[in-house]
mmCIF file of C-alpha atoms in Angstrom:
data_model
loop_
_atom_site.group_PDB
_atom_site.id
_atom_site.type_symbol
_atom_site.label_atom_id
_atom_site.label_comp_id
_atom_site.label_asym_id
_atom_site.label_seq_id
_atom_site.Cartn_x
_atom_site.Cartn_y
_atom_site.Cartn_z
ATOM 1 C CA UNK T 23 237.243 0.223 105.379
ATOM 2 C CA UNK T 24 240.127 1.106 107.180
ATOM 3 C CA UNK T 25 240.896 4.119 104.890
ATOM 4 C CA UNK T 26 237.199 5.085 105.260
ATOM 5 C CA UNK T 27 237.201 5.376 109.076
ATOM 6 C CA UNK T 28 240.677 7.221 109.084
ATOM 7 C CA UNK T 29 239.615 9.759 106.726
ATOM 8 C CA UNK T 30 236.276 10.156 108.808
ATOM 9 C CA UNK T 31 238.530 10.956 111.923
ATOM 10 C CA UNK T 32 240.931 12.939 110.167
ATOM 11 C CA UNK T 33 237.827 15.050 108.201
ATOM 12 C CA UNK T 34 236.136 15.478 111.523
ATOM 13 C CA UNK T 35 239.203 17.024 113.207
ATOM 14 C CA UNK T 36 240.065 19.107 110.414
ATOM 15 C CA UNK T 37 236.519 20.539 110.123
ATOM 16 C CA UNK T 38 236.436 21.334 114.020
ATOM 17 C CA UNK T 39 240.080 22.998 113.686
ATOM 18 C CA UNK T 40 238.701 25.128 110.816
ATOM 19 C CA UNK T 41 235.831 26.320 113.317
ATOM 20 C CA UNK T 42 238.405 26.976 116.173
ATOM 21 C CA UNK T 43 240.637 28.918 113.806
ATOM 22 C CA UNK T 44 237.912 31.055 112.351
ATOM 23 C CA UNK T 45 235.518 31.470 115.544
ATOM 24 C CA UNK T 46 237.821 30.968 118.465
ATOM 25 C CA UNK T 47 241.305 32.087 117.392
ATOM 26 C CA UNK T 48 241.972 34.928 115.024
ATOM 27 C CA UNK T 49 243.915 32.805 112.665
ATOM 28 C CA UNK T 50 241.187 32.722 110.206
ATOM 29 C CA UNK T 51 240.827 36.570 110.013
ATOM 30 C CA UNK T 52 244.475 37.101 109.690
ATOM 31 C CA UNK T 53 244.842 39.672 106.612
ATOM 32 C CA UNK T 54 241.133 40.378 106.567
ATOM 33 C CA UNK T 55 239.951 43.915 106.616
ATOM 34 C CA UNK T 56 236.837 46.092 105.916
ATOM 35 C CA UNK T 57 236.526 49.010 103.433
ATOM 36 C CA UNK T 58 236.399 52.468 104.993
ATOM 37 C CA UNK T 59 233.395 53.379 102.971
ATOM 38 C CA UNK T 60 231.580 50.129 101.953
ATOM 39 C CA UNK T 61 229.017 51.815 100.004
ATOM 40 C CA UNK T 62 231.370 53.543 97.776
ATOM 41 C CA UNK T 63 233.380 50.525 96.984
ATOM 42 C CA UNK T 64 230.234 48.545 96.071
ATOM 43 C CA UNK T 65 229.005 51.444 93.568
ATOM 44 C CA UNK T 66 232.551 51.583 92.285
ATOM 45 C CA UNK T 67 232.622 47.799 91.600
ATOM 46 C CA UNK T 68 229.008 47.706 89.809
ATOM 47 C CA UNK T 69 230.069 50.644 87.799
ATOM 48 C CA UNK T 70 233.800 49.551 86.889
ATOM 49 C CA UNK T 71 233.561 45.786 86.679
ATOM 50 C CA UNK T 72 231.401 43.749 83.953
ATOM 51 C CA UNK T 73 228.329 42.355 84.957
ATOM 52 C CA UNK T 74 229.820 38.824 85.282
ATOM 53 C CA UNK T 75 231.528 36.846 88.098
ATOM 54 C CA UNK T 76 235.307 36.797 87.823
ATOM 55 C CA UNK T 77 238.662 37.728 89.217
ATOM 56 C CA UNK T 78 239.903 40.962 88.291
ATOM 57 C CA UNK T 79 243.273 42.755 88.833
ATOM 58 C CA UNK T 80 243.303 46.519 89.245
ATOM 59 C CA UNK T 81 245.175 47.985 87.465
ATOM 60 C CA UNK T 82 245.266 45.178 85.003
ATOM 61 C CA UNK T 83 247.148 44.283 81.554
ATOM 62 C CA UNK T 84 245.279 42.007 79.269
ATOM 63 C CA UNK T 85 247.510 38.921 78.225
ATOM 64 C CA UNK T 86 247.487 40.056 74.557
ATOM 65 C CA UNK T 87 249.039 43.309 75.818
ATOM 66 C CA UNK T 88 252.334 41.703 77.310
ATOM 67 C CA UNK T 89 254.379 42.085 74.282
ATOM 68 C CA UNK T 90 253.060 45.668 73.573
ATOM 69 C CA UNK T 91 255.874 47.776 75.032
ATOM 70 C CA UNK T 92 253.672 51.021 75.210
ATOM 71 C CA UNK T 93 250.857 49.332 76.956
ATOM 72 C CA UNK T 94 253.108 47.541 79.276
ATOM 73 C CA UNK T 95 254.891 50.777 80.352
ATOM 74 C CA UNK T 96 251.563 52.394 80.679
ATOM 75 C CA UNK T 97 250.613 49.551 82.968
ATOM 76 C CA UNK T 98 253.987 49.502 85.131
ATOM 77 C CA UNK T 99 253.542 53.289 85.654
ATOM 78 C CA UNK T 100 249.909 53.081 86.816
ATOM 79 C CA UNK T 101 250.924 49.864 89.025
ATOM 80 C CA UNK T 102 253.641 51.445 90.719
ATOM 81 C CA UNK T 103 251.757 54.963 91.339
ATOM 82 C CA UNK T 104 248.391 53.424 92.574
ATOM 83 C CA UNK T 105 246.782 51.188 94.739
ATOM 84 C CA UNK T 106 246.600 47.479 93.585
ATOM 85 C CA UNK T 107 243.641 45.104 94.125
ATOM 86 C CA UNK T 108 242.881 41.500 93.406
ATOM 87 C CA UNK T 109 239.041 41.228 93.391
ATOM 88 C CA UNK T 110 236.982 38.157 93.581
ATOM 89 C CA UNK T 111 233.737 39.652 92.093
ATOM 90 C CA UNK T 112 230.146 38.222 92.352
ATOM 91 C CA UNK T 113 227.612 40.844 90.557
ATOM 92 C CA UNK T 114 224.989 39.240 92.527
ATOM 93 C CA UNK T 115 225.801 38.807 96.294
ATOM 94 C CA UNK T 116 224.762 36.401 98.868
ATOM 95 C CA UNK T 117 224.284 36.401 102.523
ATOM 96 C CA UNK T 118 227.460 35.675 103.995
ATOM 97 C CA UNK T 119 226.016 34.401 107.438
ATOM 98 C CA UNK T 120 224.025 32.112 105.476
ATOM 99 C CA UNK T 121 226.745 29.500 106.011
ATOM 100 C CA UNK T 122 224.890 26.254 105.572
ATOM 101 C CA UNK T 123 225.686 25.309 102.113
ATOM 102 C CA UNK T 124 229.220 26.483 102.652
ATOM 103 C CA UNK T 125 229.744 24.375 105.643
ATOM 104 C CA UNK T 126 228.512 21.351 103.920
ATOM 105 C CA UNK T 127 231.044 21.788 100.971
ATOM 106 C CA UNK T 128 233.774 22.424 103.826
ATOM 107 C CA UNK T 129 232.859 19.280 105.583
ATOM 108 C CA UNK T 130 232.808 17.410 102.267
ATOM 109 C CA UNK T 131 236.074 18.609 101.094
ATOM 110 C CA UNK T 132 237.657 17.812 104.507
ATOM 111 C CA UNK T 133 236.708 14.172 104.377
ATOM 112 C CA UNK T 134 237.771 13.846 100.675
ATOM 113 C CA UNK T 135 241.100 15.496 101.306
ATOM 114 C CA UNK T 136 241.425 13.325 104.555
ATOM 115 C CA UNK T 137 240.640 10.135 102.383
ATOM 116 C CA UNK T 138 243.801 11.155 100.112
ATOM 117 C CA UNK T 139 246.015 11.928 103.154
ATOM 118 C CA UNK T 140 244.825 8.486 104.670
ATOM 119 C CA UNK T 141 245.666 6.773 101.461
ATOM 120 C CA UNK T 142 249.193 8.218 101.430
ATOM 121 C CA UNK T 143 249.883 7.440 105.184
ATOM 122 C CA UNK T 144 248.730 3.712 104.302
ATOM 123 C CA UNK T 145 251.315 3.335 101.675
ATOM 124 C CA UNK T 146 254.170 2.365 103.952
ATOM 125 C CA UNK T 147 254.879 0.520 107.188
ATOM 126 C CA UNK T 148 255.161 4.036 109.038
ATOM 127 C CA UNK T 149 254.915 4.391 112.759
ATOM 128 C CA UNK T 150 252.700 6.861 114.504
ATOM 129 C CA UNK T 151 255.173 9.592 114.577
ATOM 130 C CA UNK T 152 256.099 9.307 110.933
ATOM 131 C CA UNK T 153 252.449 9.059 109.992
ATOM 132 C CA UNK T 154 251.809 12.322 111.823
ATOM 133 C CA UNK T 155 254.618 14.007 110.228
ATOM 134 C CA UNK T 156 253.722 13.103 106.828
ATOM 135 C CA UNK T 157 250.094 14.508 107.400
ATOM 136 C CA UNK T 158 251.783 17.697 108.571
ATOM 137 C CA UNK T 159 253.929 17.789 105.662
ATOM 138 C CA UNK T 160 250.999 17.315 103.278
ATOM 139 C CA UNK T 161 249.656 20.645 104.944
ATOM 140 C CA UNK T 162 252.792 22.246 104.386
ATOM 141 C CA UNK T 163 252.828 21.004 100.924
ATOM 142 C CA UNK T 164 249.301 22.449 100.300
ATOM 143 C CA UNK T 165 250.380 25.816 101.704
ATOM 144 C CA UNK T 166 253.466 25.897 99.513
ATOM 145 C CA UNK T 167 251.750 25.235 96.181
ATOM 146 C CA UNK T 168 248.560 27.444 97.029
ATOM 147 C CA UNK T 169 249.072 30.207 99.362
ATOM 148 C CA UNK T 170 252.649 31.216 98.683
ATOM 149 C CA UNK T 171 252.087 31.542 94.952
ATOM 150 C CA UNK T 172 249.168 33.812 95.831
ATOM 151 C CA UNK T 173 251.432 35.904 98.048
ATOM 152 C CA UNK T 174 254.085 36.192 95.560
ATOM 153 C CA UNK T 175 252.190 36.640 92.350
ATOM 154 C CA UNK T 176 248.630 38.263 93.404
ATOM 155 C CA UNK T 177 250.202 40.052 96.393
ATOM 156 C CA UNK T 178 248.033 38.678 99.156
ATOM 157 C CA UNK T 179 248.988 39.959 102.539
ATOM 158 C CA UNK T 180 252.033 38.269 104.356
ATOM 159 C CA UNK T 181 249.627 38.118 107.522
ATOM 160 C CA UNK T 182 246.954 36.472 105.365
ATOM 161 C CA UNK T 183 249.534 34.014 103.988
ATOM 162 C CA UNK T 184 251.043 33.175 107.488
ATOM 163 C CA UNK T 185 247.290 32.762 108.583
ATOM 164 C CA UNK T 186 246.965 30.194 105.898
ATOM 165 C CA UNK T 187 250.219 28.538 106.984
ATOM 166 C CA UNK T 188 249.047 28.002 110.520
ATOM 167 C CA UNK T 189 245.611 26.867 109.458
ATOM 168 C CA UNK T 190 246.948 24.030 106.846
ATOM 169 C CA UNK T 191 249.959 22.974 108.826
ATOM 170 C CA UNK T 192 248.131 22.959 112.354
ATOM 171 C CA UNK T 193 245.107 21.494 110.804
ATOM 172 C CA UNK T 194 246.759 18.492 109.235
ATOM 173 C CA UNK T 195 248.958 17.776 112.264
ATOM 174 C CA UNK T 196 245.819 17.506 114.433
ATOM 175 C CA UNK T 197 243.888 15.705 111.693
ATOM 176 C CA UNK T 198 246.971 13.529 111.310
ATOM 177 C CA UNK T 199 246.842 12.423 114.929
ATOM 178 C CA UNK T 200 243.846 10.248 114.935
ATOM 179 C CA UNK T 201 244.491 9.144 111.294
ATOM 180 C CA UNK T 202 247.984 7.769 112.471
ATOM 181 C CA UNK T 203 246.416 6.351 115.449
ATOM 182 C CA UNK T 204 243.612 4.395 113.629
ATOM 183 C CA UNK T 205 245.860 3.216 110.853
ATOM 184 C CA UNK T 206 248.459 1.829 113.121
ATOM 185 C CA UNK T 207 246.070 -0.064 115.096
ATOM 186 C CA UNK T 208 246.804 -3.952 115.148
ATOM 187 C CA UNK T 209 244.324 -6.642 114.231
ATOM 188 C CA UNK T 210 242.132 -4.675 111.930
#
C-alpha cells in the first residue's frame, strides 16, 4: 500500500507539472511550429504518403538500399540539398482539442511510471534528499534514452530536445518530493 500511495502522489504531481509546462509555461511548446501554408502541406501529405499511418523520413532511403552505393549517393545528395522532415502521419485526422482520452492515457502512464519510480526509491534505506535525487535522475535517464537519440538520429530541434529535458527532469524532481516524503515516513 505504501508504494501505491507514493505512486499516486508522484503521478498526480507529474500530471499537474505536465499541465503547467504545456499550458502556463512555454516549455511544452519549445521547438513546435506551424506550417506557412497548412493547406498546401496537407494536400502534399495526402498525395505523397501512403494511405496508412506511419513514421516517414523525407528524403528517405529504404533499409534494403543501404548497401546500394548508387542509391546511397543519390540519397546523400538529395538530403544535403533539400529540406528534411520526420513525419508522424495519420491519414485520418482527429480533433487535437478533444483531449479527454489523451488526458486519461497521460494520467494512467504518469501513475504507472510513478509506481516504477516508487519501487526504485523503496529499494534502499535512502534519506529524503537521496530519494529526490534518484527520482530526478530517473527523469534525466528517460530524457537521455529517448529525447537525445531523437535529436541525434531524427534531427529533432535542439529547443524541442531542451524542452523535453526541462519537462522530464523538473517533472521527476517535483514528483520525487512527495514520493520521497511518503516513503520516508516512520510507522507505516
